[in-house]
CSV table of C-alpha atoms in Angstrom, one decimal:
chain,number,residue,atom,x,y,z
A,1,MET,CA,-67.4,-97.0,20.6
A,2,ASN,CA,-68.0,-95.7,24.1
A,3,ASN,CA,-66.1,-92.5,25.5
A,4,SER,CA,-63.9,-95.4,28.1
A,5,THR,CA,-63.0,-96.9,24.8
A,6,LEU,CA,-62.3,-94.0,22.7
A,7,LEU,CA,-60.3,-92.3,25.9
A,8,THR,CA,-58.1,-95.6,26.4
A,9,SER,CA,-57.6,-95.2,22.2
A,10,TYR,CA,-55.7,-91.8,22.4
A,11,ILE,CA,-53.7,-92.8,25.4
A,12,SER,CA,-52.1,-96.0,24.4
A,13,ASN,CA,-51.1,-93.7,21.3
A,14,LEU,CA,-49.7,-90.8,23.1
A,15,LYS,CA,-46.4,-89.2,21.8
A,16,ILE,CA,-44.6,-87.3,24.3
A,17,ASP,CA,-41.4,-84.4,23.4
A,18,LEU,CA,-39.5,-83.3,26.3
A,19,ILE,CA,-38.4,-79.5,25.3
A,20,MET,CA,-36.8,-78.6,28.8
A,21,ALA,CA,-36.7,-79.3,32.2
A,22,ASP,CA,-34.9,-78.2,35.5
A,23,TYR,CA,-35.2,-77.7,39.2
A,24,ASN,CA,-34.9,-74.2,40.4
A,25,LEU,CA,-36.0,-71.2,43.1
A,26,CYS,CA,-38.0,-68.6,41.1
A,27,SER,CA,-37.3,-64.8,41.9
A,28,THR,CA,-39.1,-62.6,43.9
A,29,ASP,CA,-40.2,-61.0,40.0
A,30,TRP,CA,-41.1,-64.2,39.3
A,31,MET,CA,-44.7,-63.1,37.0
A,32,ASP,CA,-46.2,-63.3,33.5
A,33,LEU,CA,-49.7,-62.2,32.9
A,34,GLY,CA,-51.9,-63.5,29.8
A,35,TYR,CA,-50.1,-65.4,27.8
A,36,THR,CA,-50.6,-68.5,25.9
A,37,PRO,CA,-47.8,-71.4,25.4
A,38,ASP,CA,-47.6,-73.2,22.4
A,39,TYR,CA,-46.2,-76.1,25.0
A,40,SER,CA,-47.5,-77.9,27.8
A,41,LYS,CA,-46.0,-77.4,31.5
A,42,PHE,CA,-45.8,-79.4,34.6
A,43,TYR,CA,-44.5,-77.7,37.4
A,44,PHE,CA,-44.0,-79.5,40.8
A,45,ILE,CA,-44.2,-77.5,43.7
A,46,CYS,CA,-41.7,-78.3,46.6
A,47,GLU,CA,-41.7,-75.2,48.8
A,48,GLY,CA,-42.7,-71.6,48.9
A,49,GLU,CA,-45.6,-69.9,47.6
A,50,GLY,CA,-47.0,-68.4,44.3
A,51,TRP,CA,-50.3,-68.0,42.0
A,52,LEU,CA,-51.1,-69.4,38.8
A,53,LYS,CA,-54.3,-68.8,36.3
A,54,ILE,CA,-54.9,-71.3,33.7
A,55,GLY,CA,-57.3,-70.4,31.8
A,56,GLU,CA,-60.1,-69.1,33.8
A,57,GLN,CA,-59.1,-70.8,37.4
A,58,GLU,CA,-56.9,-69.5,39.8
A,59,TYR,CA,-54.7,-71.4,41.9
A,60,TYR,CA,-52.5,-70.8,44.7
A,61,PRO,CA,-50.2,-74.2,44.9
A,62,LYS,CA,-49.3,-76.0,47.8
A,63,PRO,CA,-45.9,-78.3,48.2
A,64,GLY,CA,-46.8,-81.5,47.3
A,65,GLU,CA,-49.2,-81.0,44.6
A,66,LEU,CA,-48.4,-81.5,40.8
A,67,TYR,CA,-49.8,-78.9,38.0
A,68,LEU,CA,-50.2,-79.6,34.7
A,69,MET,CA,-51.1,-76.4,32.0
A,70,PRO,CA,-51.8,-77.2,28.6
A,71,GLU,CA,-50.4,-75.8,25.5
A,72,GLY,CA,-53.1,-73.9,23.7
A,73,VAL,CA,-54.8,-72.2,27.1
A,74,LYS,CA,-54.0,-68.9,28.4
A,75,GLN,CA,-52.1,-68.5,31.9
A,76,SER,CA,-50.9,-66.4,34.2
A,77,TYR,CA,-48.5,-66.8,37.2
A,78,SER,CA,-46.3,-65.0,39.8
A,79,CYS,CA,-44.5,-64.8,43.4
A,80,ILE,CA,-46.9,-63.5,45.8
A,81,SER,CA,-44.9,-63.2,49.0
A,82,SER,CA,-40.9,-63.4,50.4
A,83,GLN,CA,-40.9,-66.8,49.8
A,84,PRO,CA,-41.1,-68.2,46.1
A,85,PHE,CA,-41.3,-71.3,44.4
A,86,ARG,CA,-38.7,-74.1,44.9
A,87,LYS,CA,-40.2,-76.2,41.9
A,88,TYR,CA,-39.2,-79.0,39.5
A,89,TRP,CA,-40.6,-78.2,36.0
A,90,CYS,CA,-40.7,-79.6,32.6
A,91,HIS,CA,-42.1,-77.9,29.3
A,92,PHE,CA,-43.0,-80.6,26.3
A,93,SER,CA,-45.5,-81.4,24.0
A,94,VAL,CA,-47.8,-84.1,24.0
A,95,LYS,CA,-50.0,-86.0,21.0
A,96,ALA,CA,-52.7,-88.6,20.4
A,97,GLY,CA,-51.4,-89.7,17.3
A,98,ASP,CA,-50.8,-86.4,15.0
A,99,MET,CA,-53.5,-84.3,17.2
A,100,ASN,CA,-52.6,-82.1,19.8
A,101,LEU,CA,-53.8,-84.1,22.7
A,102,PHE,CA,-55.2,-80.8,24.4
A,103,LYS,CA,-57.7,-80.9,21.6
A,104,ILE,CA,-59.3,-83.4,22.2
A,105,LEU,CA,-59.0,-84.0,26.3
A,106,GLU,CA,-59.5,-81.3,29.1
A,107,LEU,CA,-57.5,-83.1,32.2
A,108,SER,CA,-57.8,-81.5,35.4
A,109,HIS,CA,-55.3,-79.0,35.8
A,110,ILE,CA,-54.2,-79.9,39.9
A,111,CYS,CA,-53.1,-83.2,41.2
A,112,SER,CA,-52.7,-83.1,44.7
A,113,SER,CA,-52.8,-86.9,45.7
A,114,VAL,CA,-49.6,-88.0,44.6
A,115,ASP,CA,-46.7,-89.8,46.4
A,116,ARG,CA,-44.1,-86.7,46.8
A,117,GLU,CA,-41.0,-89.1,46.9
A,118,ILE,CA,-42.1,-91.0,43.4
A,119,VAL,CA,-43.0,-87.4,41.9
A,120,LYS,CA,-39.3,-86.2,42.9
A,121,GLU,CA,-37.7,-89.0,41.6
A,122,MET,CA,-39.4,-89.1,38.2
A,123,PHE,CA,-38.5,-85.2,38.1
A,124,SER,CA,-34.9,-85.8,39.5
A,125,SER,CA,-34.6,-88.4,36.2
A,126,ILE,CA,-36.1,-85.6,33.7
A,127,VAL,CA,-33.9,-83.7,34.7
A,128,PHE,CA,-30.5,-84.9,34.9
A,129,HIS,CA,-31.1,-86.7,31.5
A,130,ALA,CA,-32.1,-83.6,30.0
A,131,LYS,CA,-28.9,-82.3,31.1
A,132,SER,CA,-26.4,-84.7,30.0
A,133,SER,CA,-24.6,-85.1,27.0
A,134,GLU,CA,-25.2,-89.4,26.9
A,135,ILE,CA,-26.0,-89.8,23.1
A,136,TYR,CA,-29.1,-91.9,25.2
A,137,ALA,CA,-30.1,-89.5,27.6
A,138,GLN,CA,-32.8,-87.7,25.8
A,139,LEU,CA,-34.8,-90.8,25.2
A,140,LEU,CA,-34.3,-91.6,28.8
A,141,ALA,CA,-35.7,-88.1,29.8
A,142,LYS,CA,-38.6,-88.8,27.4
A,143,SER,CA,-39.4,-92.3,28.8
A,144,LYS,CA,-39.7,-90.8,32.4
A,145,LEU,CA,-41.6,-87.8,31.0
A,146,MET,CA,-44.0,-90.8,29.7
A,147,GLU,CA,-44.0,-92.1,33.4
A,148,LEU,CA,-44.8,-89.0,34.8
A,149,PHE,CA,-47.7,-88.1,32.6
A,150,ALA,CA,-49.3,-91.3,32.8
A,151,TYR,CA,-48.3,-91.4,36.4
A,152,TYR,CA,-50.7,-88.2,36.6
A,153,LEU,CA,-53.4,-89.6,34.9
A,154,SER,CA,-53.6,-92.6,37.2
A,155,LYS,CA,-54.1,-90.4,39.9
A,156,LEU,CA,-56.9,-88.6,37.9
A,157,ASP,CA,-60.7,-89.6,38.5
A,158,LEU,CA,-62.4,-90.3,35.1
A,159,ASN,CA,-64.8,-87.4,35.7
A,160,GLU,CA,-61.7,-85.1,35.8
A,161,ILE,CA,-61.0,-86.3,31.9
A,162,THR,CA,-63.1,-85.0,29.8
A,163,LEU,CA,-63.4,-85.5,26.2
A,164,LYS,CA,-63.7,-82.6,23.7
A,165,ASN,CA,-65.7,-82.7,20.4
A,166,LEU,CA,-66.6,-86.1,20.7
A,167,THR,CA,-68.4,-86.2,17.3
A,168,THR,CA,-65.1,-84.6,15.4
A,169,VAL,CA,-62.6,-86.4,17.1
A,170,GLU,CA,-64.5,-90.0,16.4
A,171,LYS,CA,-64.6,-88.8,12.7
A,172,LEU,CA,-61.0,-87.6,12.5
A,173,THR,CA,-60.2,-90.9,14.0
A,174,LYS,CA,-62.3,-92.7,11.4
A,175,ILE,CA,-60.1,-90.3,8.0
A,176,LEU,CA,-56.7,-90.9,10.1
A,177,ASN,CA,-57.1,-95.2,10.0
A,178,HIS,CA,-58.9,-94.8,6.1
A,179,ILE,CA,-55.5,-93.1,5.4
A,180,GLU,CA,-52.9,-94.9,7.5
A,181,ALA,CA,-55.1,-98.3,5.8
A,182,ASN,CA,-54.9,-97.4,2.2
A,183,ILE,CA,-51.4,-95.4,2.8
A,184,GLU,CA,-50.2,-96.5,-0.9
A,185,GLN,CA,-53.3,-95.6,-2.8
A,186,ASN,CA,-54.1,-92.2,-4.3
A,187,ILE,CA,-56.2,-90.9,-1.6
A,188,THR,CA,-58.4,-87.4,-2.6
A,189,VAL,CA,-60.2,-85.0,-0.3
A,190,HIS,CA,-63.3,-85.9,-1.9
A,191,GLU,CA,-62.9,-89.6,-0.9
A,192,LEU,CA,-62.1,-88.1,2.7
A,193,ALA,CA,-64.8,-86.2,2.5
A,194,GLU,CA,-67.5,-88.4,1.8
A,195,ILE,CA,-66.4,-90.8,4.7
A,196,ALA,CA,-67.3,-87.6,6.8
A,197,HIS,CA,-70.1,-87.0,5.5
A,198,MET,CA,-68.8,-83.1,4.8
A,199,HIS,CA,-68.6,-80.6,1.7
A,200,PRO,CA,-64.9,-80.7,0.7
A,201,ASN,CA,-64.4,-77.2,1.5
A,202,SER,CA,-65.9,-78.0,5.2
A,203,PHE,CA,-63.9,-81.0,5.4
A,204,ILE,CA,-60.3,-78.9,4.7
A,205,ARG,CA,-60.9,-76.6,7.0
A,206,LEU,CA,-62.0,-79.1,9.9
A,207,PHE,CA,-58.9,-81.1,9.1
A,208,LYS,CA,-56.1,-78.4,8.9
A,209,LYS,CA,-57.8,-76.8,12.5
A,210,GLN,CA,-57.1,-80.0,13.7
A,211,LEU,CA,-54.1,-81.5,12.6
A,212,GLY,CA,-52.7,-78.1,11.7
A,213,VAL,CA,-51.9,-79.3,8.1
A,214,PRO,CA,-54.0,-79.7,5.2
A,215,PRO,CA,-55.7,-83.2,4.5
A,216,ILE,CA,-53.0,-83.7,1.0
A,217,GLN,CA,-49.8,-82.4,2.8
A,218,TYR,CA,-51.1,-84.9,5.5
A,219,ILE,CA,-51.1,-87.6,3.1
A,220,THR,CA,-47.6,-86.6,1.4
A,221,ARG,CA,-45.7,-86.7,5.3
A,222,LYS,CA,-47.9,-90.4,5.8
A,223,LYS,CA,-46.5,-91.6,2.0
A,224,ILE,CA,-43.1,-90.2,2.7
A,225,GLU,CA,-42.7,-92.3,6.2
A,226,LYS,CA,-43.9,-95.0,4.7
A,227,ALA,CA,-41.2,-95.0,1.9
A,228,LYS,CA,-38.7,-94.4,4.2
A,229,GLU,CA,-39.7,-97.9,5.8
A,230,LEU,CA,-39.5,-99.1,2.4
A,231,LEU,CA,-36.4,-97.8,1.4
A,232,THR,CA,-35.0,-99.2,4.9
A,233,ALA,CA,-36.2,-102.9,4.6
A,234,THR,CA,-36.5,-103.6,1.0
A,235,THR,CA,-34.2,-103.9,-1.4
A,236,SER,CA,-36.7,-101.6,-4.0
A,237,THR,CA,-36.0,-99.4,-6.1
A,238,ILE,CA,-36.4,-96.0,-5.6
A,239,SER,CA,-38.7,-95.7,-9.1
A,240,GLU,CA,-41.0,-98.9,-7.7
A,241,ILE,CA,-41.3,-97.4,-4.2
A,242,ALA,CA,-42.7,-93.9,-6.1
A,243,MET,CA,-45.2,-96.1,-7.8
A,244,GLN,CA,-46.1,-98.4,-5.1
A,245,LEU,CA,-47.4,-95.3,-3.1
A,246,GLY,CA,-49.2,-93.8,-5.8
A,247,PHE,CA,-46.4,-91.3,-7.2
A,248,SER,CA,-46.3,-90.9,-10.9
A,249,ASP,CA,-43.9,-88.4,-11.4
A,250,LEU,CA,-40.2,-89.9,-9.9
A,251,PHE,CA,-38.9,-85.8,-9.6
A,252,TYR,CA,-41.4,-84.6,-7.2
A,253,PHE,CA,-41.5,-87.6,-5.3
A,254,SER,CA,-37.6,-86.9,-4.9
A,255,LYS,CA,-38.7,-83.4,-4.1
A,256,GLN,CA,-41.4,-84.4,-1.6
A,257,PHE,CA,-39.0,-86.9,0.3
A,258,LYS,CA,-36.2,-84.2,0.5
A,259,LYS,CA,-38.6,-81.8,1.7
A,260,ASN,CA,-39.7,-84.0,4.0
A,261,ALA,CA,-37.0,-86.1,5.0
A,262,GLY,CA,-34.1,-83.8,4.5
A,263,LEU,CA,-32.5,-85.8,1.9
A,264,THR,CA,-32.6,-87.4,-1.1
A,265,PRO,CA,-34.4,-91.0,-1.4
A,266,THR,CA,-30.9,-92.2,-2.5
A,267,ASP,CA,-29.2,-90.6,0.3
A,268,PHE,CA,-31.6,-91.6,3.1
A,269,ARG,CA,-30.9,-95.0,2.0
A,270,LYS,CA,-27.3,-94.9,1.6
A,271,GLN,CA,-27.5,-93.2,5.5
A,272,MET,CA,-29.6,-96.2,6.4
A,273,GLN,CA,-27.0,-98.7,5.2
A,274,ILE,CA,-24.7,-96.8,6.9
A,275,LEU,CA,-25.7,-96.9,10.3
A,276,HIS,CA,-27.5,-100.1,9.7
A,277,PHE,CA,-23.6,-101.6,9.1
A,278,GLU,CA,-21.8,-99.3,12.1
């Protein structure tokens, strides 16, 4: 698999969640130094002056420029004159499958070759729907954010997109594909470690560092996702579904299901049936 193919694979599986968005005039005391957010940000500068630092790079954004500030990277910002920024902005998280995208890719922080009207329309729509109380509004806001992210990527040259830790990424991709394809089996850490050609202890540390949870917890979560599908789409009993997914203990299955889904399997199925007939 070459870099271009792998890059396409990750981008095509992006999951984006909008946290908040707005359009406003910054105050003259707008400033924060040396913080590391656990969310990513887009800034679209409409007017004014200011200063940003993303990692070790400093910027003095100009109107019409779109900035990406990725999560997990130390950042600073401040107003630098009596003419602060007026900007659109949003906070969001983005993953490729189950991996934080910015653990996989390093992207250019600035995109200056954008069409101002196109970006303004996208951001205006994101902000409008993010503030709406309509039941479908958050979905529309998320779809517009996905469109904005795709637009940002489309304006970058390939040399402005760098795959990080390529060997690790390919290894984890192979592991996640194996879990997905064998979710009904009893998948063990030793089995996954062998596929990765690693000692089990080293594999567990790597997996948790990249995905945020130990492999067994990840597998259990995936099994519960599959159980939700089976409870919704089949008439199999809860016991049959538990056995199908490798849970020999029905009580343990129900406990894990409620922990992950917030409902017991029985209540979840009832809820899905109610929604289906409404």
